[in-house]
Short mmCIF file of C-alpha atoms and ligand atoms in Angstrom, two decimals:
data_model
loop_
_atom_site.label_atom_id
_atom_site.label_comp_id
_atom_site.label_asym_id
_atom_site.label_seq_id
_atom_site.Cartn_x
_atom_site.Cartn_y
_atom_site.Cartn_z
CA MET A 1 0.00 0.00 0.00
CA ARG A 2 1.29 3.47 -0.90
CA ILE A 3 0.31 6.67 0.90
CA ALA A 4 1.31 10.11 -0.40
CA VAL A 5 2.37 12.65 2.21
CA GLY A 6 2.79 16.42 1.95
CA GLN A 7 2.50 19.75 3.73
CA LEU A 8 1.46 23.31 2.92
CA TRP A 9 1.45 25.40 6.07
CA GLN A 10 1.33 29.11 6.59
CA GLU A 11 -1.10 31.44 8.31
CA THR A 12 -1.96 34.53 6.31
CA ASN A 13 -2.67 37.96 7.75
CA THR A 14 -4.25 39.81 4.84
CA PHE A 15 -3.77 43.10 6.69
CA ASN A 16 -0.01 42.68 6.42
CA ARG A 17 0.85 44.41 3.13
CA ASN A 18 4.08 42.41 2.71
CA PRO A 19 3.54 39.41 0.43
CA THR A 20 4.94 35.98 1.25
CA THR A 21 7.37 34.95 -1.48
CA LEU A 22 8.95 31.75 -2.64
CA ALA A 23 12.15 32.92 -0.93
CA ASP A 24 10.26 32.93 2.39
CA PHE A 25 9.25 29.31 1.86
CA GLN A 26 12.80 28.45 0.76
CA ASN A 27 14.08 29.97 3.98
CA TRP A 28 11.99 27.49 5.99
CA GLY A 29 12.97 24.58 3.77
CA ILE A 30 11.08 23.46 0.68
CA ALA A 31 11.28 19.73 0.13
CA THR A 32 10.00 17.43 -2.59
CA GLY A 33 9.91 13.66 -3.11
CA THR A 34 11.97 11.59 -0.70
CA ASP A 35 13.37 14.75 0.95
CA VAL A 36 9.95 15.47 2.49
CA LEU A 37 10.33 12.57 4.91
CA GLU A 38 14.09 12.38 5.06
CA LYS A 39 14.37 16.02 6.16
CA PHE A 40 11.05 16.62 7.92
CA GLY A 41 9.78 13.16 8.82
CA GLU A 42 10.04 13.93 12.55
CA THR A 43 8.63 17.46 12.40
CA GLY A 44 5.11 18.32 13.57
CA GLU A 45 2.21 16.74 11.69
CA LEU A 46 4.55 14.97 9.26
CA GLY A 47 6.14 13.24 12.25
CA GLY A 48 2.65 12.13 13.31
CA PHE A 49 1.88 10.77 9.83
CA VAL A 50 5.09 8.73 9.83
CA SER A 51 4.71 7.47 13.36
CA GLY A 52 0.98 6.80 12.96
CA THR A 53 1.25 4.80 9.74
CA ARG A 54 4.10 2.73 11.23
CA GLN A 55 1.57 1.44 13.78
CA TRP A 56 -0.64 -0.05 11.06
CA ASN A 57 -0.69 -3.86 10.86
CA SER A 58 1.10 -3.68 7.54
CA PRO A 59 2.74 -0.26 7.43
CA PRO A 60 2.34 1.42 4.03
CA GLU A 61 5.08 2.81 1.84
CA LEU A 62 5.10 6.59 2.30
CA VAL A 63 5.63 8.65 -0.82
CA GLY A 64 6.76 12.25 -0.32
CA LEU A 65 4.98 14.89 -2.41
CA ALA A 66 6.08 18.37 -1.31
CA ARG A 67 6.58 20.34 1.86
CA PHE A 68 6.09 24.11 1.87
CA LEU A 69 6.05 25.82 5.26
CA CYS A 70 6.76 29.34 6.32
CA TRP A 71 6.08 31.72 9.14
CA PRO A 72 2.79 33.68 9.17
CA SER A 73 2.87 36.86 7.07
CA GLY A 74 0.99 38.57 4.22
CA ARG A 75 -0.70 36.90 1.24
CA ILE A 76 1.35 34.47 -0.82
CA ASN A 77 2.27 36.19 -4.07
CA ARG A 78 1.15 34.78 -7.42
CA GLU A 79 4.55 33.42 -8.33
CA ALA A 80 4.86 31.39 -5.13
CA TRP A 81 1.27 30.13 -5.29
CA GLU A 82 1.79 28.99 -8.89
CA ALA A 83 5.04 27.25 -7.96
CA ILE A 84 3.32 25.48 -5.04
CA GLN A 85 0.51 24.19 -7.26
CA GLU A 86 2.88 23.07 -10.01
CA THR A 87 5.08 21.26 -7.50
CA PHE A 88 2.20 19.37 -5.91
CA LEU A 89 0.72 18.38 -9.27
CA LYS A 90 4.08 17.28 -10.60
CA THR A 91 4.98 15.22 -7.53
CA LEU A 92 1.50 13.62 -7.53
CA ASP A 93 2.13 12.69 -11.13
CA VAL A 94 5.56 11.25 -10.32
CA ALA A 95 4.10 9.34 -7.36
CA GLY A 96 1.83 7.37 -9.68
CA HIS A 97 -0.93 5.30 -8.08
CA VAL A 98 -1.42 5.94 -4.35
CA ASP A 99 -3.99 4.39 -2.01
CA GLY A 100 -4.47 7.51 0.07
CA VAL A 101 -3.16 11.02 0.76
CA LEU A 102 -2.21 12.56 4.09
CA ILE A 103 -1.66 16.29 3.84
CA ALA A 104 -0.77 18.77 6.60
CA LEU A 105 -2.46 22.11 5.98
CA HIS A 106 -3.16 25.27 7.90
CA GLY A 107 -6.55 26.33 6.62
CA ALA A 108 -6.16 30.11 6.94
CA LEU A 109 -3.94 30.64 3.96
CA ALA A 110 -4.58 33.20 1.23
CA ALA A 111 -2.73 34.07 -1.95
CA GLU A 112 -3.01 36.94 -4.39
CA GLY A 113 -6.17 36.09 -6.33
CA GLU A 114 -7.09 33.09 -4.10
CA GLY A 115 -8.67 33.57 -0.69
CA ASP A 116 -8.93 29.85 0.05
CA VAL A 117 -5.58 28.34 -0.85
CA THR A 118 -6.22 25.29 1.33
CA GLY A 119 -9.52 24.50 -0.40
CA ALA A 120 -7.95 25.13 -3.80
CA LEU A 121 -5.05 22.75 -3.12
CA LEU A 122 -7.38 20.06 -1.77
CA GLU A 123 -9.46 20.44 -4.93
CA GLN A 124 -6.41 20.04 -7.15
CA ILE A 125 -5.23 16.98 -5.26
CA ARG A 126 -8.73 15.53 -5.50
CA ASN A 127 -8.84 16.17 -9.25
CA SER A 128 -5.49 14.46 -9.60
CA ILE A 129 -6.21 11.34 -7.49
CA GLY A 130 -9.85 10.97 -8.51
CA PRO A 131 -12.99 10.69 -6.37
CA GLU A 132 -12.28 7.25 -4.86
CA ILE A 133 -8.89 7.68 -3.17
CA PRO A 134 -9.10 8.81 0.48
CA LEU A 135 -7.83 12.36 1.05
CA VAL A 136 -7.16 13.25 4.69
CA GLY A 137 -5.97 16.68 5.82
CA THR A 138 -4.87 18.28 9.06
CA LEU A 139 -5.61 21.89 9.93
CA ASP A 140 -4.55 24.52 12.43
CA LEU A 141 -7.12 25.29 15.11
CA HIS A 142 -7.35 28.77 13.50
CA ALA A 143 -8.31 27.39 10.10
CA ASN A 144 -11.11 29.14 8.32
CA VAL A 145 -12.85 25.97 7.21
CA THR A 146 -14.65 26.52 3.90
CA ARG A 147 -17.30 24.48 2.18
CA ARG A 148 -14.78 23.64 -0.51
CA MET A 149 -12.37 22.14 2.05
CA MET A 150 -15.21 20.06 3.52
CA ALA A 151 -16.29 18.87 0.09
CA GLN A 152 -12.86 17.93 -1.22
CA ALA A 153 -11.31 16.23 1.84
CA ASP A 154 -12.77 12.98 3.16
CA LEU A 155 -11.52 13.77 6.63
CA LEU A 156 -10.16 16.86 8.35
CA TYR A 157 -8.34 16.88 11.67
CA GLY A 158 -7.71 20.15 13.52
CA TYR A 159 -5.43 20.82 16.46
CA HIS A 160 -7.23 20.50 19.77
CA THR A 161 -4.86 22.79 21.68
CA GLN A 162 -4.10 26.49 21.87
CA PRO A 163 -1.25 27.18 22.51
CA HIS A 164 -0.73 24.64 19.73
CA LEU A 165 1.11 21.72 21.30
CA ASP A 166 -0.47 18.80 19.45
CA GLN A 167 0.78 19.02 15.87
CA PHE A 168 2.35 15.58 16.16
CA GLU A 169 -0.77 14.09 17.77
CA THR A 170 -2.94 15.66 15.07
CA GLY A 171 -0.79 13.85 12.49
CA LEU A 172 -1.32 10.62 14.46
CA ARG A 173 -5.09 11.13 14.52
CA ALA A 174 -5.14 11.73 10.76
CA ALA A 175 -3.12 8.57 10.11
CA ARG A 176 -5.57 6.62 12.27
CA GLY A 177 -8.54 8.12 10.42
CA LEU A 178 -7.06 7.16 7.08
CA ARG A 179 -6.46 3.61 8.29
CA LEU A 180 -10.07 3.28 9.46
CA MET A 181 -11.31 4.63 6.14
CA LEU A 182 -9.19 2.16 4.20
CA GLU A 183 -10.26 -0.74 6.40
CA ARG A 184 -13.94 0.06 6.15
CA GLN A 185 -13.77 1.09 2.51
CA HIS A 186 -16.48 3.58 3.29
CA ARG A 187 -16.55 7.32 2.98
CA PRO A 188 -17.17 9.23 6.21
CA PHE A 189 -20.30 11.28 6.80
CA LYS A 190 -19.62 14.97 7.23
CA TYR A 191 -21.33 17.49 9.47
CA CYS A 192 -20.33 21.14 9.50
CA ARG A 193 -21.62 24.36 10.97
CA LYS A 194 -20.24 27.80 10.23
CA LEU A 195 -20.69 30.52 12.84
CA PRO A 196 -20.81 34.22 11.94
CA MET A 197 -18.25 35.26 14.55
CA ILE A 198 -14.59 36.11 14.94
CA THR A 199 -12.76 36.60 18.21
CA ALA A 200 -9.39 37.96 19.29
CA ALA A 201 -6.81 35.30 20.00
CA GLU A 202 -5.88 36.14 23.62
CA SER A 203 -8.65 34.04 25.16
CA HIS A 204 -8.45 31.10 22.79
CA ASN A 205 -6.58 29.09 25.41
CA THR A 206 -7.94 25.54 25.33
CA PHE A 207 -6.41 24.65 28.69
CA THR A 208 -7.50 27.55 30.88
CA GLY A 209 -9.69 29.79 28.70
CA PRO A 210 -13.45 29.89 28.10
CA PRO A 211 -13.36 27.33 25.22
CA ALA A 212 -11.55 24.68 27.32
CA PRO A 213 -14.68 22.56 28.05
CA LEU A 214 -15.56 22.48 24.35
CA TYR A 215 -12.20 20.96 23.47
CA ARG A 216 -12.61 18.32 26.19
CA ARG A 217 -15.96 17.56 24.55
CA LEU A 218 -14.24 17.07 21.17
CA GLU A 219 -11.73 14.67 22.72
CA GLN A 220 -14.58 12.77 24.33
CA LEU A 221 -16.39 12.58 20.99
CA GLU A 222 -13.33 11.23 19.22
CA ARG A 223 -13.23 8.40 21.75
CA GLU A 224 -16.64 7.24 20.51
CA PRO A 225 -16.23 4.37 18.01
CA GLU A 226 -18.52 6.00 15.47
CA VAL A 227 -16.69 9.33 15.41
CA LEU A 228 -13.63 9.73 13.22
CA SER A 229 -12.93 13.40 13.78
CA ALA A 230 -14.39 16.25 15.85
CA GLY A 231 -13.21 19.78 15.14
CA LEU A 232 -13.69 23.28 16.47
CA TYR A 233 -11.87 25.95 14.50
CA MET A 234 -11.69 29.38 16.11
CA ALA A 235 -10.51 31.03 12.86
CA MET A 236 -7.62 33.34 12.18
CA PRO A 237 -9.55 36.63 12.39
CA TRP A 238 -7.10 38.76 10.35
CA LEU A 239 -8.12 37.01 7.16
CA ASP A 240 -10.25 39.21 4.94
CA CYS A 241 -11.70 36.35 2.88
CA LYS A 242 -15.01 34.66 2.15
CA GLU A 243 -16.66 32.47 4.80
CA LEU A 244 -14.51 33.94 7.59
CA GLY A 245 -15.80 32.66 10.90
CA TRP A 246 -15.66 29.86 13.45
CA THR A 247 -16.49 26.33 12.29
CA VAL A 248 -17.64 23.17 14.03
CA THR A 249 -17.07 19.91 12.16
CA LEU A 250 -17.78 16.26 12.74
CA HIS A 251 -16.81 13.25 10.61
CA THR A 252 -18.49 9.97 11.47
CA VAL A 253 -18.86 6.43 10.20
CA THR A 254 -22.65 6.51 10.54
CA GLU A 255 -25.32 8.89 9.34
CA ASP A 256 -27.49 9.91 12.25
CA GLU A 257 -29.64 12.82 13.36
CA ARG A 258 -27.75 12.62 16.63
CA TRP A 259 -24.61 14.00 14.96
CA LYS A 260 -26.50 17.02 13.69
CA THR A 261 -27.66 17.67 17.23
CA VAL A 262 -24.12 17.30 18.61
CA VAL A 263 -22.79 19.84 16.12
CA ALA A 264 -25.69 22.21 16.80
CA GLU A 265 -25.06 21.99 20.56
CA ILE A 266 -21.35 22.74 20.22
CA ALA A 267 -22.13 25.61 17.85
CA GLU A 268 -24.61 27.04 20.33
CA SER A 269 -22.04 26.86 23.14
CA CYS A 270 -19.51 28.68 20.94
CA TRP A 271 -22.01 31.40 20.17
CA ASP A 272 -22.78 31.81 23.87
CA LEU A 273 -19.08 32.14 24.67
CA ARG A 274 -18.31 34.85 22.13
CA SER A 275 -18.45 37.78 24.54
CA ALA A 276 -16.48 35.98 27.27
CA ILE A 277 -13.77 35.14 24.73
CA SER A 278 -13.58 38.70 23.49
CA ASP A 279 -13.46 40.18 26.98
CA VAL A 280 -9.69 40.57 27.39
CA GLU A 281 -7.94 42.99 29.72
CA ARG A 282 -5.49 44.97 27.60
CA TYR A 283 -3.36 47.93 28.52
CA GLY A 284 -2.15 50.75 26.30
CA PRO A 285 1.60 50.96 25.58
CA ASN A 286 2.38 53.45 28.33
CA GLU A 287 0.23 51.69 30.89
CA VAL A 288 1.43 48.16 30.15
CA VAL A 289 5.07 49.12 30.71
CA ALA A 290 4.20 51.13 33.84
CA LYS A 291 2.17 48.20 35.17
CA SER A 292 5.04 45.81 34.54
CA LEU A 293 7.45 48.12 36.37
CA GLY A 294 5.00 48.56 39.25
CA HIS A 295 4.41 44.84 39.74
CA GLY A 296 7.47 44.27 41.89
CA GLY A 297 8.21 40.75 40.65
CA HIS A 298 10.17 39.72 37.61
CA PRO A 299 10.34 38.69 34.86
CA ILE A 300 7.15 40.19 33.49
CA VAL A 301 6.16 39.17 29.99
CA ILE A 302 4.20 41.59 27.83
CA GLY A 303 2.23 39.99 24.99
CA ASP A 304 2.03 42.31 22.00
CA GLY A 305 -0.71 40.61 20.02
CA ALA A 306 -1.10 43.38 17.46
CA ASP A 307 2.50 42.97 16.23
CA ALA A 308 2.47 39.21 16.77
CA THR A 309 4.70 37.47 14.26
CA ASN A 310 2.67 34.39 15.24
CA SER A 311 -0.44 36.11 13.85
CA GLY A 312 1.21 37.25 10.63
CA ALA A 313 2.13 40.80 11.68
CA PRO A 314 5.58 41.90 10.48
CA GLY A 315 7.12 42.19 13.96
CA ASP A 316 8.72 45.59 13.50
CA SER A 317 6.42 47.79 15.55
CA THR A 318 8.27 50.40 17.59
CA VAL A 319 5.35 51.23 19.88
CA LEU A 320 6.45 49.17 22.89
CA LEU A 321 10.16 49.80 22.30
CA ARG A 322 9.50 53.54 22.45
CA GLU A 323 7.79 53.09 25.84
CA LEU A 324 10.56 50.88 27.21
CA MET A 325 13.11 53.54 26.24
CA LYS A 326 11.04 56.27 27.90
CA GLN A 327 10.33 54.47 31.15
CA GLN A 328 13.90 53.60 32.15
CA PRO A 329 15.40 52.68 34.57
CA ILE A 330 14.09 49.12 34.26
CA PRO A 331 15.43 46.94 37.10
CA HIS A 332 16.97 43.73 35.68
CA GLY A 333 16.62 45.18 32.17
CA ALA A 334 14.15 44.68 29.31
CA MET A 335 14.33 42.83 26.03
CA THR A 336 12.36 42.88 22.81
CA PHE A 337 12.92 41.96 19.19
CA LEU A 338 12.29 43.61 15.86
CA VAL A 339 12.30 42.07 12.41
CA ASP A 340 14.51 44.65 10.72
CA PRO A 341 17.04 43.50 8.12
CA LYS A 342 18.40 47.04 7.67
CA ALA A 343 19.16 47.32 11.37
CA VAL A 344 21.03 44.00 11.18
CA ILE A 345 23.20 45.34 8.37
CA HIS A 346 23.77 48.57 10.31
CA ALA A 347 24.89 46.59 13.36
CA GLU A 348 27.18 44.42 11.23
CA GLN A 349 28.79 47.54 9.82
CA ALA A 350 29.28 48.96 13.31
CA GLY A 351 30.77 45.64 14.50
CA ILE A 352 30.69 44.09 17.97
CA GLY A 353 31.33 46.79 20.55
CA GLY A 354 30.63 49.46 17.95
CA ALA A 355 28.19 52.35 18.26
CA PHE A 356 24.75 51.82 16.72
CA ASP A 357 22.75 54.85 15.68
CA ALA A 358 19.89 54.33 13.23
CA PHE A 359 16.17 54.58 12.74
CA VAL A 360 14.73 51.13 13.38
CA GLY A 361 11.38 49.41 12.76
CA GLY A 362 8.14 50.97 11.54
CA ASN A 363 9.01 49.96 8.01
CA PHE A 364 6.79 47.01 7.07
CA ALA A 365 3.51 48.38 8.44
CA PRO A 366 3.99 52.17 8.42
CA GLU A 367 0.26 52.67 9.00
CA PHE A 368 0.69 51.30 12.53
CA SER A 369 4.09 52.49 13.82
CA GLU A 370 6.88 54.90 12.95
CA PRO A 371 10.63 54.31 12.73
CA LEU A 372 12.38 55.06 16.01
CA ARG A 373 15.88 56.47 16.39
CA PHE A 374 17.79 53.94 18.44
CA ARG A 375 21.30 54.56 19.79
CA GLY A 376 23.25 51.88 21.58
CA THR A 377 26.13 49.44 21.45
CA VAL A 378 26.30 46.32 19.33
CA GLU A 379 26.70 43.42 21.72
CA ARG A 380 26.48 40.39 19.49
CA LEU A 381 26.13 39.35 15.83
CA LEU A 382 24.86 35.85 15.10
CA PRO A 383 22.69 33.70 12.86
CA MET A 384 19.25 33.35 14.46
CA GLN A 385 18.56 29.65 14.16
CA PHE A 386 17.21 27.18 16.66
CA GLU A 387 14.91 24.20 16.91
CA LEU A 388 11.41 25.00 18.10
CA ASN A 389 10.03 22.56 20.63
CA GLY A 390 7.00 24.04 22.30
CA ALA A 391 4.09 26.14 21.15
CA LEU A 392 3.67 25.86 17.38
CA GLY A 393 6.52 23.49 16.77
CA ARG A 394 7.96 20.11 17.41
CA LYS A 395 11.48 19.55 16.15
CA MET A 396 10.85 22.47 13.82
CA PRO A 397 13.99 24.06 12.42
CA VAL A 398 13.71 27.87 12.76
CA GLN A 399 15.77 30.09 10.51
CA MET A 400 15.35 33.83 11.04
CA GLY A 401 18.46 34.85 9.10
CA ARG A 402 21.21 37.04 10.49
CA SER A 403 20.65 38.89 13.72
CA ALA A 404 22.19 41.44 16.04
CA VAL A 405 21.83 42.30 19.72
CA VAL A 406 22.00 46.01 20.40
CA ARG A 407 21.80 47.43 23.92
CA SER A 408 20.76 50.91 24.88
CA GLY A 409 20.69 51.59 28.61
CA ASP A 410 18.47 48.94 30.22
CA VAL A 411 16.95 47.82 26.93
CA ALA A 412 18.35 45.07 24.71
CA VAL A 413 16.90 44.65 21.22
CA VAL A 414 17.38 41.61 19.04
CA PHE A 415 17.15 42.63 15.40
CA THR A 416 16.50 39.76 13.03
CA GLU A 417 16.61 39.59 9.28
CA ARG A 418 13.42 37.54 9.01
CA SER A 419 10.28 36.78 10.97
CA GLY A 420 9.81 33.77 13.23
CA PRO A 421 8.17 32.58 16.45
CA GLY A 422 7.45 35.64 18.58
CA SER A 423 6.15 33.37 21.30
CA SER A 424 9.42 31.65 22.17
CA PRO A 425 12.02 32.66 24.77
CA LEU A 426 14.44 30.57 22.70
CA LEU A 427 14.81 33.53 20.39
CA TYR A 428 16.33 35.59 23.21
CA GLU A 429 18.30 32.68 24.63
CA THR A 430 19.82 31.96 21.23
CA ALA A 431 20.89 35.62 21.17
CA GLY A 432 22.69 35.12 24.50
CA LEU A 433 20.12 37.05 26.57
CA LYS A 434 18.45 35.84 29.75
CA PRO A 435 14.66 36.17 29.53
CA ARG A 436 14.29 34.10 32.71
CA GLU A 437 16.18 36.67 34.76
CA CYS A 438 15.25 39.99 33.17
CA GLY A 439 12.75 42.62 34.29
CA ILE A 440 10.50 42.83 31.22
CA VAL A 441 10.43 40.63 28.17
CA VAL A 442 8.24 41.26 25.12
CA ALA A 443 6.56 38.34 23.34
CA LYS A 444 5.09 39.08 19.92
CA SER A 445 2.19 36.72 20.34
CA PRO A 446 -1.35 37.07 21.73
CA THR A 447 -1.48 33.82 23.67
CA ALA A 448 0.87 31.07 22.46
CA PHE A 449 3.67 32.64 24.50
CA ARG A 450 1.98 31.40 27.66
CA ALA A 451 3.01 27.81 26.98
CA ASP A 452 6.68 28.74 27.14
CA TYR A 453 6.66 31.76 29.47
CA ASP A 454 4.07 30.94 32.14
CA PRO A 455 6.34 28.42 33.92
CA PHE A 456 8.88 31.09 34.84
CA VAL A 457 7.35 34.58 34.73
CA ALA A 458 6.04 36.53 37.71
CA ALA A 459 3.14 37.92 35.66
CA SER A 460 1.98 38.57 32.14
CA PHE A 461 0.14 41.55 30.69
CA ILE A 462 -1.50 41.98 27.33
CA ALA A 463 -0.69 45.16 25.45
CA ASP A 464 -3.18 47.13 23.40
CA CYS A 465 -1.04 48.55 20.61
CA PRO A 466 -1.73 49.33 16.97
CA GLY A 467 -0.75 46.67 14.44
CA CYS A 468 -1.81 44.29 11.65
CA ALA A 469 -3.14 41.84 14.24
CA THR A 470 -5.06 44.31 16.40
CA PRO A 471 -8.28 43.03 17.93
CA ASN A 472 -9.72 46.52 17.53
CA TRP A 473 -11.68 45.52 14.46
CA SER A 474 -12.77 49.05 13.57
CA GLN A 475 -9.11 49.85 12.78
CA LEU A 476 -9.12 47.25 10.00
CA LYS A 477 -10.83 47.49 6.61
CA PHE A 478 -12.60 44.21 5.91
CA GLN A 479 -13.77 44.12 2.28
CA ASN A 480 -14.13 40.51 1.24
CA ILE A 481 -15.77 38.72 4.17
CA ASN A 482 -19.34 37.50 4.26
CA GLN A 483 -21.54 39.64 6.43
CA PRO A 484 -23.04 39.96 8.94
CA LEU A 485 -20.12 38.87 11.09
CA TRP A 486 -20.03 39.41 14.84
CA PRO A 487 -18.69 41.68 16.35
CA LEU A 488 -18.34 43.79 13.20
CA GLN A 489 -22.12 43.75 13.16
CA GLU A 490 -24.35 43.15 16.12
CA ILE A 491 -26.15 39.83 15.61
CA ALA A 492 -28.52 38.41 18.18
CA ASN A 493 -28.93 35.00 16.59
CA PRO A 494 -26.48 33.21 14.26
CA GLU A 495 -29.43 32.24 12.04
CA GLU A 496 -29.52 35.88 10.96
CA ALA A 497 -26.40 35.23 8.89
CA GLU A 498 -27.73 33.64 5.73
CA TRP A 499 -24.24 32.83 4.52
CA CYS A 500 -23.77 30.39 7.41
CA ARG A 501 -26.86 28.31 6.62
ZN1 LIG B 601 -3.29 28.73 15.10
#
């Protein structure tokens, strides 16, 4: 038996004007054919596919298609999207006959001219393999599940955790689902409910946040013999595309009214939670730094969701850096990072120990922050690469290009050439800084940072800054979504949204 395996993973923030290019994917490692499993066979969902299929009674031969992954950013440009499609079609062709496909997807991925890249790719794979071959996909919990995705894939498996810690397990679940499908030789029954709502990411925590009981319910459902997959997708809200909203899905081996009721009940609970999830205590830039200084304990982590590289913002906002500079002294020091390739070059030219004096940041999203003049001393120059093991990654090689540490008074800034996980203290540790001992550390992430920071910080505060991933919806111009969509419009009952029916 031969199973084709592939991955296309990126989260798109359509409010980030900077397109994602083929070079961005190359930076994170494009692989085709046998390289997919040789290089990435232990990483995230792909690791789960490999491990899961090995547990089958007669393990199948795995055939690598393609692996494209890169960090969240703006829409994929046309050139990259065309190259991705061509590569998948070509490798499917080279693979010849396969008995099933396992594909790791994100589900909130948009390209220039295509708002539903995930659905489009599933459709192309389906056209290539024909209607009979099982097609099983995995999705991020923030997928914007579309009708096309539901129609084209036989089974979809979403993460059940936020912070995302179960990529590998999601791969395992998908491999199990495919096995059951092949054994039964029966197509699953699909149940899906779209909800006309988006919510900010800070309270999406599936361990401690309002949606936690719903995710326990999904796990419970998946333990039932008749249920193949139970999904609740809270949607990447900075995705100005059709059908944007939460989705509840259920894939079963039997057709039963009961499943419709289960989906309707979960959907109703989601709708009832929408205000609780959106009710997040945020502090303006000045206040959040003052509050951190006034806390007394350390380290304090400040989550800057609006400039979250994890949510596809460019990561070069100067808003918090400006406040940190203003509110010195900062006992035990502060650290933040900016994606700023020009600043890296400037630091390299100054050399270690040299004087740094340049305008930094505010370049990729000038509508949200301005460049800031930053004067300091270059402390370190290094390649920013590490292996992510925590929120969002398992054995995931991270490559953020060249980087520089520049210190000004109590504030250390890590400038990186490229974007990467804003939720991980590893970024600072790789740069030789000590986030576990400092006064204030900035995480460019709305909530995923908690998985890595909570074990050692004295407190965490959420900043309310401008940025491409702001939860202040009125600051963003949505043009392509289906409406009404709560909270952009006040809706009393989800039935009011015809597009969700
Ligand atoms: Zn996500």
